[in-house]
DNA sequence: TAGATTGTTAATCGATTAACAATC
DNA sequence: TAGATTGTTAATCGATTAACAATC
């Protein structure tokens, strides 16, 4: 009698997983790496929570959800926890990502250091403008018409959408048709896509700045 | 006996305002502009909700919260609603923003078209590397040591933090000391700051991609 | 007027936190 | 053992949705 099929069934996990939870997992992982760098091999939920800015109960609940277990009285073994997380985030090998749109933002992402550090590699870029295409350079820039063949040949599942707002929906459709399953979208618009088959993470810079404009103005009204 | 002072008191609004609510407001605004472009002058909560992907009750609740009222039976007058929203987001005049860190991401943001369209202007950039500084070009690139003077002289309240992770906390501290009240942060780390005086919006690209890596993998386990 | 929509209150839903038994 | 921490259940909190009286 449930309205929609439970994500739990699809994922093999007990319960559905929401984005916040996955994001916290990513934050725990970053914190654990720092603790490990400091020489720790075990960590308690209260310390880890403090590092990330959540309660110890939240940490234990999240870990429990992903079947990450610790030792009563002994805390969590950092190496073991990180190994489980690496599996969840597919960190064993480089995460291959394609970039569509080699404009301002796109080119900046090609050179962004933060991705390399996390074993994320932009393996190819695509643009509709032939003038921007080139097979030289560390990462080839190919015509969008070659997207599907490339994605299928290389088994890429994740793409970055960094094209102007006007063409974003059309290019997203092409990415989905090519077999991309996860899209990081920089176009400041509401995209339509099949939510049961594709995940889209919107990075809306205008929206963030408008939020800040609101927030700082709210602060100004303080007595 | 309340634990923390209610944001409502600070903002002058009846109740506290959370980020999601402000983000929806920004989305309503974008949708209203489209409706207006199509020749509409009135809009009902159910249509607006559908355009943004929320229920009509959510629209009415949000509007009510910001004291945006409509006409029973007649819907909301688009022009009037947008005028109120323009006030909330301080859209009457260009929103001045400073950029700190003129690297990959920073330079891309300087040329990003999406900001101009929304009347957001990056008035100056700052970098610790003197080689990157230049007073020529559409937007001057100045040494970080000049930040405070510039911010105070121009009354800038919002800044973009686009420096490497290692220096992010230190530069954030300088921005806050300079009088910046809202920061859009691209460094993939947890920053410390006085939450009662400063608002930080984190744009963590690595985190978004890790979320996608998790999500697409979860989909793969589908039967 | 009759019908439809707002504005608001009440109900629901989900996520976070507190609490505590289990146990190392 | 005594003490401290996990793992989980129950309580709380807040946000979303449903429902409906008010009313244009």
Short mmCIF file of C-alpha atoms (C1' of nucleotides) in Angstrom, two decimals:
data_model
loop_
_atom_site.label_atom_id
_atom_site.label_comp_id
_atom_site.label_asym_id
_atom_site.label_seq_id
_atom_site.Cartn_x
_atom_site.Cartn_y
_atom_site.Cartn_z
CA UNK A 1 0.00 0.00 0.00
CA UNK A 2 3.06 2.27 -0.09
CA UNK A 3 2.89 5.12 -2.53
CA UNK A 4 6.30 4.66 -4.12
CA UNK A 5 8.73 1.76 -4.20
CA UNK A 6 11.24 2.08 -1.39
CA UNK A 7 14.73 3.06 -2.41
CA UNK A 8 15.91 0.50 0.09
CA UNK A 9 14.81 -2.29 -2.19
CA UNK A 10 16.75 -0.83 -5.08
CA UNK A 11 19.92 -0.17 -3.19
CA UNK A 12 20.06 -3.29 -1.09
CA UNK A 13 20.25 -1.13 2.01
CA UNK A 14 17.74 -1.42 4.79
CA UNK A 15 16.33 2.05 4.34
CA UNK A 16 16.35 4.79 1.74
CA UNK A 17 19.39 7.04 1.55
CA UNK A 18 19.00 10.78 1.23
CA UNK A 19 21.55 13.21 -0.13
CA UNK A 20 22.32 14.78 3.25
CA UNK A 21 23.34 11.44 4.58
CA UNK A 22 25.73 10.77 1.70
CA UNK A 23 27.18 14.25 2.01
CA UNK A 24 27.82 13.67 5.72
CA UNK A 25 29.51 10.39 4.85
CA UNK A 26 31.81 12.30 2.52
CA UNK A 27 32.55 14.75 5.33
CA UNK A 28 33.27 11.97 7.81
CA UNK A 29 35.68 10.51 5.29
CA UNK A 30 37.55 13.78 4.92
CA UNK A 31 37.74 14.15 8.70
CA UNK A 32 38.92 10.57 9.18
CA UNK A 33 41.73 11.17 6.74
CA UNK A 34 42.84 14.14 8.81
CA UNK A 35 42.68 12.12 12.04
CA UNK A 36 44.66 9.37 10.41
CA UNK A 37 47.22 11.92 9.26
CA UNK A 38 47.58 12.93 12.89
CA UNK A 39 48.41 9.37 13.85
CA UNK A 40 45.05 8.17 15.16
CA UNK A 41 43.92 4.63 14.37
CA UNK A 42 40.65 4.67 16.36
CA UNK A 43 38.02 7.36 16.66
CA UNK A 44 34.96 7.84 18.88
CA UNK A 45 31.68 9.09 17.52
CA UNK A 46 31.79 12.20 19.67
CA UNK A 47 35.15 13.35 18.30
CA UNK A 48 34.22 12.62 14.72
CA UNK A 49 30.92 14.41 15.18
CA UNK A 50 32.64 17.44 16.61
CA UNK A 51 35.04 17.57 13.67
CA UNK A 52 32.18 17.57 11.19
CA UNK A 53 29.73 19.62 13.24
CA UNK A 54 27.10 17.01 14.06
CA UNK A 55 26.10 15.10 17.20
CA UNK A 56 27.63 11.79 18.16
CA UNK A 57 24.21 10.21 17.77
CA UNK A 58 24.11 11.37 14.17
CA UNK A 59 27.47 9.75 13.47
CA UNK A 60 26.43 6.43 15.00
CA UNK A 61 23.10 6.51 13.23
CA UNK A 62 24.72 7.23 9.86
CA UNK A 63 27.36 4.54 10.34
CA UNK A 64 24.74 2.06 11.45
CA UNK A 65 22.74 2.82 8.31
CA UNK A 66 25.70 1.91 6.12
CA UNK A 67 26.53 -1.11 8.24
CA UNK A 68 29.73 0.44 9.50
CA UNK A 69 30.27 -0.98 12.98
CA UNK A 70 32.64 -0.12 15.77
CA UNK A 71 33.62 -1.65 19.07
CA UNK A 72 31.69 -0.98 22.21
CA UNK A 73 34.14 0.89 24.38
CA UNK A 74 36.75 0.94 21.60
CA UNK A 75 35.30 3.31 19.01
CA UNK A 76 35.69 2.87 15.26
CA UNK A 77 38.81 1.62 13.50
CA UNK A 78 39.69 4.40 11.07
CA UNK A 79 41.24 2.20 8.40
CA UNK A 80 38.30 -0.18 8.31
CA UNK A 81 35.75 2.63 8.17
CA UNK A 82 37.60 4.38 5.37
CA UNK A 83 37.83 1.16 3.42
CA UNK A 84 34.06 0.75 3.59
CA UNK A 85 33.57 4.35 2.54
CA UNK A 86 36.00 4.00 -0.35
CA UNK A 87 33.82 1.17 -1.55
CA UNK A 88 30.62 3.21 -1.28
CA UNK A 89 32.17 6.10 -3.20
CA UNK A 90 33.94 3.81 -5.70
CA UNK A 91 37.32 5.15 -4.75
CA UNK A 92 39.24 1.97 -5.58
CA UNK A 93 39.93 3.27 -9.05
CA UNK A 94 39.83 6.71 -10.69
CA UNK A 95 36.31 8.04 -11.13
CA UNK A 96 35.96 8.85 -14.81
CA UNK A 97 33.96 11.98 -15.59
CA UNK A 98 33.13 13.72 -18.86
CA UNK A 99 32.72 17.45 -19.15
CA UNK A 100 30.22 18.96 -21.58
CA UNK A 101 30.76 22.65 -22.31
CA UNK A 102 34.33 23.93 -22.57
CA UNK A 103 33.55 27.56 -21.76
CA UNK A 104 34.61 29.61 -18.73
CA UNK A 105 33.51 27.24 -16.03
CA UNK A 106 34.31 24.13 -18.02
CA UNK A 107 37.91 25.07 -18.67
CA UNK A 108 38.39 26.02 -15.02
CA UNK A 109 37.17 22.58 -13.95
CA UNK A 110 39.60 20.88 -16.34
CA UNK A 111 42.46 22.46 -14.41
CA UNK A 112 40.91 22.22 -10.95
CA UNK A 113 43.35 20.58 -8.52
CA UNK A 114 40.72 19.44 -6.06
CA UNK A 115 39.53 16.66 -8.36
CA UNK A 116 42.92 15.06 -8.90
CA UNK A 117 43.45 14.80 -5.16
CA UNK A 118 40.23 12.81 -4.81
CA UNK A 119 41.02 10.48 -7.68
CA UNK A 120 38.40 12.09 -9.91
CA UNK A 121 39.53 12.44 -13.52
CA UNK A 122 37.90 14.39 -16.31
CA UNK A 123 38.73 12.01 -19.14
CA UNK A 124 37.25 14.04 -21.99
CA UNK A 125 35.51 17.32 -22.69
CA UNK A 126 32.85 18.03 -25.32
CA UNK A 127 31.68 21.23 -26.96
CA UNK A 128 29.37 22.15 -29.81
CA UNK A 129 31.81 24.80 -30.98
CA UNK A 130 34.33 23.07 -33.31
CA UNK A 131 36.79 25.91 -32.68
CA UNK A 132 37.09 24.79 -29.07
CA UNK A 133 37.79 21.18 -30.03
CA UNK A 134 41.27 19.75 -29.98
CA UNK A 135 42.72 16.31 -29.42
CA UNK A 136 45.92 17.71 -28.04
CA UNK A 137 46.34 18.73 -24.42
CA UNK A 138 45.99 16.62 -21.31
CA UNK A 139 42.28 16.18 -21.93
CA UNK A 140 40.84 16.04 -25.45
CA UNK A 141 38.00 18.40 -26.37
CA UNK A 142 35.67 16.62 -28.79
CA UNK A 143 32.47 17.58 -30.61
CA UNK A 144 29.27 16.80 -28.72
CA UNK A 145 28.28 14.49 -31.56
CA UNK A 146 31.01 12.13 -30.35
CA UNK A 147 29.64 12.01 -26.80
CA UNK A 148 27.60 8.83 -26.97
CA UNK A 149 30.29 6.77 -28.62
CA UNK A 150 32.88 7.94 -26.10
CA UNK A 151 30.69 7.37 -23.06
CA UNK A 152 29.75 3.88 -24.16
CA UNK A 153 33.30 2.95 -25.15
CA UNK A 154 34.79 4.12 -21.86
CA UNK A 155 31.94 3.19 -19.53
CA UNK A 156 31.61 6.69 -18.13
CA UNK A 157 28.65 7.18 -15.81
CA UNK A 158 29.11 10.74 -14.54
CA UNK A 159 29.12 14.01 -16.47
CA UNK A 160 29.47 17.72 -15.77
CA UNK A 161 27.04 20.02 -17.57
CA UNK A 162 28.63 23.45 -18.01
CA UNK A 163 26.83 24.93 -21.01
CA UNK A 164 24.74 28.11 -21.24
CA UNK A 165 21.24 27.99 -19.79
CA UNK A 166 19.55 28.08 -23.22
CA UNK A 167 21.06 24.81 -24.39
CA UNK A 168 21.25 23.06 -21.02
CA UNK A 169 18.07 20.97 -21.31
CA UNK A 170 18.89 19.78 -24.80
CA UNK A 171 22.45 18.84 -23.90
CA UNK A 172 21.27 17.09 -20.74
CA UNK A 173 18.93 15.00 -22.89
CA UNK A 174 21.88 14.04 -25.07
CA UNK A 175 23.97 13.12 -22.05
CA UNK A 176 21.20 10.89 -20.74
CA UNK A 177 20.77 9.33 -24.16
CA UNK A 178 24.50 8.67 -24.18
CA UNK A 179 24.18 6.67 -20.98
CA UNK A 180 25.26 9.18 -18.33
CA UNK A 181 23.60 8.39 -14.97
CA UNK A 182 24.78 11.27 -12.79
CA UNK A 183 25.09 14.92 -13.78
CA UNK A 184 26.60 17.89 -11.97
CA UNK A 185 24.74 20.84 -13.50
CA UNK A 186 26.00 24.42 -13.50
CA UNK A 187 23.21 25.93 -15.61
CA UNK A 188 20.96 28.06 -13.38
CA UNK A 189 17.68 26.45 -14.39
CA UNK A 190 15.28 23.65 -13.51
CA UNK A 191 16.07 20.67 -15.69
CA UNK A 192 13.64 17.86 -16.49
CA UNK A 193 14.88 14.30 -16.38
CA UNK A 194 13.75 10.80 -15.37
CA UNK A 195 14.40 10.81 -11.63
CA UNK A 196 14.25 7.06 -11.34
CA UNK A 197 17.16 6.58 -13.73
CA UNK A 198 19.28 9.71 -13.47
CA UNK A 199 20.65 11.79 -10.58
CA UNK A 200 21.30 15.49 -11.03
CA UNK A 201 23.25 17.63 -8.56
CA UNK A 202 22.60 21.30 -9.23
CA UNK A 203 25.33 23.82 -8.53
CA UNK A 204 23.49 27.12 -8.88
CA UNK A 205 25.92 29.94 -8.25
CA UNK A 206 23.35 32.68 -8.80
CA UNK A 207 21.06 31.06 -6.26
CA UNK A 208 23.83 30.88 -3.69
CA UNK A 209 24.66 34.55 -4.12
CA UNK A 210 21.00 35.51 -3.89
CA UNK A 211 20.77 33.56 -0.67
CA UNK A 212 23.76 35.47 0.66
CA UNK A 213 22.26 38.77 -0.45
CA UNK A 214 19.15 37.90 1.55
CA UNK A 215 21.10 36.64 4.56
CA UNK A 216 23.44 39.60 4.91
CA UNK A 217 20.54 41.98 4.58
CA UNK A 218 18.65 40.12 7.28
CA UNK A 219 21.70 40.53 9.51
CA UNK A 220 21.69 44.28 8.89
CA UNK A 221 18.32 44.58 10.57
CA UNK A 222 19.84 43.37 13.81
CA UNK A 223 19.56 45.87 16.64
CA UNK B 1 13.82 29.78 28.38
CA UNK B 2 14.59 29.34 24.68
CA UNK B 3 18.03 27.95 23.93
CA UNK B 4 18.99 30.43 21.25
CA UNK B 5 17.64 33.82 20.24
CA UNK B 6 15.07 33.44 17.52
CA UNK B 7 16.17 34.56 14.08
CA UNK B 8 12.73 36.09 13.80
CA UNK B 9 13.67 38.78 16.24
CA UNK B 10 16.81 39.63 14.29
CA UNK B 11 15.14 39.69 10.91
CA UNK B 12 11.94 41.41 11.82
CA UNK B 13 10.01 38.51 10.32
CA UNK B 14 7.52 36.53 12.31
CA UNK B 15 9.49 33.31 12.18
CA UNK B 16 13.01 32.18 11.38
CA UNK B 17 13.97 31.79 7.75
CA UNK B 18 15.87 28.74 6.60
CA UNK B 19 18.03 28.47 3.52
CA UNK B 20 15.66 26.15 1.68
CA UNK B 21 12.94 28.73 1.96
CA UNK B 22 15.11 31.49 0.51
CA UNK B 23 16.26 29.21 -2.28
CA UNK B 24 12.65 28.43 -3.17
CA UNK B 25 11.92 32.14 -3.20
CA UNK B 26 14.71 32.59 -5.71
CA UNK B 27 13.21 29.79 -7.80
CA UNK B 28 9.74 31.30 -7.66
CA UNK B 29 11.24 34.54 -8.85
CA UNK B 30 12.90 32.89 -11.83
CA UNK B 31 9.65 31.13 -12.72
CA UNK B 32 7.61 34.30 -12.37
CA UNK B 33 9.92 36.05 -14.80
CA UNK B 34 9.30 33.28 -17.31
CA UNK B 35 5.53 33.51 -16.81
CA UNK B 36 5.69 37.24 -17.22
CA UNK B 37 7.67 36.79 -20.41
CA UNK B 38 4.85 34.61 -21.68
CA UNK B 39 2.39 37.45 -21.11
CA UNK B 40 0.88 36.41 -17.78
CA UNK B 41 0.09 39.07 -15.19
CA UNK B 42 -1.50 36.81 -12.55
CA UNK B 43 -0.47 33.37 -11.33
CA UNK B 44 -2.09 30.74 -9.11
CA UNK B 45 -0.15 28.88 -6.47
CA UNK B 46 -0.73 25.55 -8.17
CA UNK B 47 0.82 26.67 -11.48
CA UNK B 48 3.76 28.32 -9.80
CA UNK B 49 4.28 25.26 -7.63
CA UNK B 50 4.24 23.00 -10.65
CA UNK B 51 6.82 25.17 -12.43
CA UNK B 52 9.20 24.93 -9.49
CA UNK B 53 8.37 21.38 -8.45
CA UNK B 54 6.64 21.99 -5.12
CA UNK B 55 3.04 21.77 -3.88
CA UNK B 56 0.66 24.72 -4.03
CA UNK B 57 0.48 24.64 -0.25
CA UNK B 58 4.23 25.15 -0.12
CA UNK B 59 3.98 28.19 -2.37
CA UNK B 60 1.23 29.78 -0.29
CA UNK B 61 3.04 28.99 2.94
CA UNK B 62 6.29 30.51 1.68
CA UNK B 63 4.55 33.61 0.34
CA UNK B 64 2.62 34.00 3.55
CA UNK B 65 5.86 33.81 5.50
CA UNK B 66 7.30 36.72 3.53
CA UNK B 67 4.04 38.63 3.73
CA UNK B 68 3.40 38.27 0.02
CA UNK B 69 -0.35 38.19 -0.38
CA UNK B 70 -2.62 37.39 -3.28
CA UNK B 71 -6.31 37.69 -4.01
CA UNK B 72 -8.75 35.02 -2.98
CA UNK B 73 -10.02 33.68 -6.27
CA UNK B 74 -7.64 35.91 -8.28
CA UNK B 75 -4.19 34.47 -7.57
CA UNK B 76 -1.05 36.53 -7.18
CA UNK B 77 -0.16 39.63 -9.21
CA UNK B 78 3.18 38.78 -10.80
CA UNK B 79 4.56 42.32 -10.89
CA UNK B 80 3.75 42.98 -7.26
CA UNK B 81 5.23 39.69 -6.11
CA UNK B 82 8.41 40.25 -8.07
CA UNK B 83 8.75 43.73 -6.65
CA UNK B 84 8.61 42.35 -3.12
CA UNK B 85 11.14 39.68 -4.02
CA UNK B 86 13.46 42.21 -5.63
CA UNK B 87 13.42 44.02 -2.32
CA UNK B 88 14.24 40.90 -0.33
CA UNK B 89 17.14 40.04 -2.63
CA UNK B 90 18.29 43.67 -2.89
CA UNK B 91 17.86 43.68 -6.64
CA UNK B 92 17.12 47.42 -6.92
CA UNK B 93 20.77 48.09 -7.58
CA UNK B 94 23.72 45.98 -8.67
CA UNK B 95 24.89 43.58 -5.98
CA UNK B 96 28.58 44.28 -5.46
CA UNK B 97 30.75 41.25 -4.82
CA UNK B 98 34.47 40.85 -4.31
CA UNK B 99 36.39 37.80 -5.43
CA UNK B 100 39.35 36.50 -3.46
CA UNK B 101 41.59 34.09 -5.36
CA UNK B 102 42.18 34.72 -9.06
CA UNK B 103 43.07 31.14 -9.98
CA UNK B 104 41.19 28.71 -12.23
CA UNK B 105 37.80 29.02 -10.65
CA UNK B 106 38.17 32.68 -9.80
CA UNK B 107 39.00 33.75 -13.32
CA UNK B 108 36.11 31.71 -14.69
CA UNK B 109 33.71 33.48 -12.33
CA UNK B 110 35.00 36.87 -13.46
CA UNK B 111 33.82 36.05 -16.97
CA UNK B 112 30.66 34.14 -15.98
CA UNK B 113 27.66 35.50 -17.85
CA UNK B 114 25.06 34.27 -15.39
CA UNK B 115 25.97 36.93 -12.83
CA UNK B 116 25.57 39.92 -15.13
CA UNK B 117 22.09 38.79 -16.05
CA UNK B 118 21.08 38.85 -12.39
CA UNK B 119 22.62 42.24 -11.72
CA UNK B 120 25.44 40.74 -9.69
CA UNK B 121 28.79 42.43 -10.33
CA UNK B 122 32.22 41.32 -9.25
CA UNK B 123 33.69 44.75 -8.59
CA UNK B 124 37.21 43.67 -7.69
CA UNK B 125 39.37 40.57 -7.36
CA UNK B 126 42.17 39.93 -4.88
CA UNK B 127 45.10 37.54 -4.92
CA UNK B 128 48.20 36.95 -2.80
CA UNK B 129 50.28 36.40 -5.92
CA UNK B 130 51.48 39.84 -7.13
CA UNK B 131 52.01 38.36 -10.59
CA UNK B 132 48.25 37.91 -10.92
CA UNK B 133 47.51 41.48 -9.92
CA UNK B 134 46.66 44.14 -12.48
CA UNK B 135 44.60 47.27 -12.43
CA UNK B 136 43.78 46.98 -16.10
CA UNK B 137 40.96 44.84 -17.43
CA UNK B 138 37.26 45.10 -16.71
CA UNK B 139 37.84 44.10 -13.09
CA UNK B 140 41.00 45.05 -11.22
CA UNK B 141 43.00 42.31 -9.50
CA UNK B 142 44.54 43.72 -6.33
CA UNK B 143 46.77 42.32 -3.57
CA UNK B 144 44.88 40.75 -0.66
CA UNK B 145 46.49 43.35 1.61
CA UNK B 146 44.23 45.92 -0.05
CA UNK B 147 41.05 43.96 0.70
CA UNK B 148 39.92 45.68 3.88
CA UNK B 149 40.39 49.18 2.55
CA UNK B 150 38.49 48.33 -0.63
CA UNK B 151 35.63 46.59 1.12
CA UNK B 152 35.14 49.43 3.55
CA UNK B 153 35.44 52.12 0.90
CA UNK B 154 32.92 50.46 -1.40
CA UNK B 155 30.57 49.04 1.21
CA UNK B 156 30.85 45.50 -0.15
CA UNK B 157 29.13 42.86 1.96
CA UNK B 158 29.52 39.70 -0.12
CA UNK B 159 32.66 37.88 -1.18
CA UNK B 160 33.64 34.79 -3.13
CA UNK B 161 36.37 32.62 -1.64
CA UNK B 162 38.19 30.74 -4.41
CA UNK B 163 41.61 30.01 -2.97
CA UNK B 164 43.31 26.65 -2.36
CA UNK B 165 42.14 24.63 0.62
CA UNK B 166 45.35 25.22 2.59
CA UNK B 167 44.90 28.98 2.78
CA UNK B 168 41.09 29.09 2.82
CA UNK B 169 40.61 29.48 6.59
CA UNK B 170 43.20 32.24 6.85
CA UNK B 171 41.79 34.17 3.90
CA UNK B 172 38.25 33.75 5.23
CA UNK B 173 39.39 35.29 8.51
CA UNK B 174 40.79 38.24 6.57
CA UNK B 175 37.56 38.65 4.64
CA UNK B 176 35.55 38.68 7.85
CA UNK B 177 37.98 41.16 9.40
CA UNK B 178 37.52 43.32 6.30
CA UNK B 179 33.78 43.46 6.96
CA UNK B 180 32.44 40.81 4.55
CA UNK B 181 29.18 39.35 5.87
CA UNK B 182 28.39 36.66 3.30
CA UNK B 183 30.85 34.29 1.66
CA UNK B 184 30.44 31.83 -1.19
CA UNK B 185 33.20 29.30 -0.51
CA UNK B 186 34.69 26.96 -3.12
CA UNK B 187 37.37 25.42 -0.93
CA UNK B 188 36.42 21.81 -0.11
CA UNK B 189 36.79 22.09 3.65
CA UNK B 190 34.90 22.92 6.83
CA UNK B 191 35.53 26.53 7.67
CA UNK B 192 35.16 28.05 11.14
CA UNK B 193 33.45 31.40 11.47
CA UNK B 194 31.08 33.30 13.79
CA UNK B 195 27.69 32.02 12.64
CA UNK B 196 25.82 34.85 14.28
CA UNK B 197 27.60 37.50 12.23
CA UNK B 198 28.62 35.81 8.99
CA UNK B 199 26.85 33.54 6.49
CA UNK B 200 28.82 31.05 4.43
CA UNK B 201 27.44 29.16 1.43
CA UNK B 202 29.67 26.22 0.60
CA UNK B 203 29.99 25.10 -3.00
CA UNK B 204 31.84 21.81 -2.64
CA UNK B 205 32.37 20.34 -6.09
CA UNK B 206 34.19 17.26 -4.84
CA UNK B 207 31.32 16.51 -2.48
CA UNK B 208 28.78 16.80 -5.28
CA UNK B 209 30.73 14.40 -7.47
CA UNK B 210 31.13 11.96 -4.61
CA UNK B 211 27.40 12.08 -4.07
CA UNK B 212 26.88 11.31 -7.74
CA UNK B 213 29.39 8.46 -7.60
CA UNK B 214 27.38 6.98 -4.75
CA UNK B 215 24.03 7.58 -6.40
CA UNK B 216 24.87 6.09 -9.79
CA UNK B 217 26.36 3.07 -8.11
CA UNK B 218 23.24 2.60 -6.03
CA UNK B 219 21.24 2.64 -9.27
CA UNK B 220 23.44 -0.07 -10.72
CA UNK B 221 22.29 -2.50 -8.04
CA UNK B 222 18.72 -2.20 -9.32
CA UNK B 223 17.29 -5.49 -10.54
"C1'" DT C 1 -24.80 33.50 -6.22
"C1'" DA C 2 -21.80 29.54 -7.01
"C1'" DG C 3 -17.31 28.27 -7.61
"C1'" DA C 4 -12.52 28.63 -6.93
"C1'" DT C 5 -8.55 30.20 -4.62
"C1'" DT C 6 -6.11 32.14 -0.75
"C1'" DG C 7 -4.31 31.99 4.00
"C1'" DT C 8 -3.88 29.41 8.01
"C1'" DT C 9 -4.48 25.71 11.19
"C1'" DA C 10 -4.05 20.86 11.94
"C1'" DA C 11 -2.04 16.48 10.45
"C1'" DT C 12 1.63 14.09 8.57
"C1'" DC C 13 6.05 12.96 7.53
"C1'" DG C 14 10.92 12.54 7.99
"C1'" DA C 15 15.14 13.70 10.04
"C1'" DT C 16 17.70 14.66 14.22
"C1'" DT C 17 18.57 14.00 18.94
"C1'" DA C 18 18.13 11.88 23.46
"C1'" DA C 19 18.28 8.00 26.17
"C1'" DC C 20 19.65 3.69 27.54
"C1'" DA C 21 20.38 -1.37 27.31
"C1'" DA C 22 24.01 -4.17 25.62
"C1'" DT C 23 28.73 -5.10 26.05
"C1'" DC C 24 33.62 -4.66 25.59
"C1'" DT D 1 34.78 -5.42 37.76
"C1'" DA D 2 33.58 -0.61 36.82
"C1'" DG D 3 33.34 2.59 33.38
"C1'" DA D 4 32.63 4.09 28.82
"C1'" DT D 5 31.05 3.62 24.27
"C1'" DT D 6 28.27 1.53 20.69
"C1'" DG D 7 23.86 0.48 18.42
"C1'" DT D 8 19.10 1.10 18.51
"C1'" DT D 9 14.67 2.48 20.11
"C1'" DA D 10 11.85 6.24 21.61
"C1'" DA D 11 11.18 11.24 21.83
"C1'" DT D 12 11.64 15.52 19.78
"C1'" DC D 13 11.85 18.77 16.44
"C1'" DG D 14 10.99 21.02 12.16
"C1'" DA D 15 9.42 21.09 7.60
"C1'" DT D 16 5.97 19.71 4.29
"C1'" DT D 17 1.36 18.67 3.07
"C1'" DA D 18 -3.60 18.33 3.68
"C1'" DA D 19 -7.71 20.38 4.76
"C1'" DC D 20 -10.89 23.85 5.13
"C1'" DA D 21 -12.92 28.29 6.60
"C1'" DA D 22 -12.80 32.82 4.73
"C1'" DT D 23 -13.83 35.42 0.82
"C1'" DC D 24 -13.49 37.40 -3.66
#
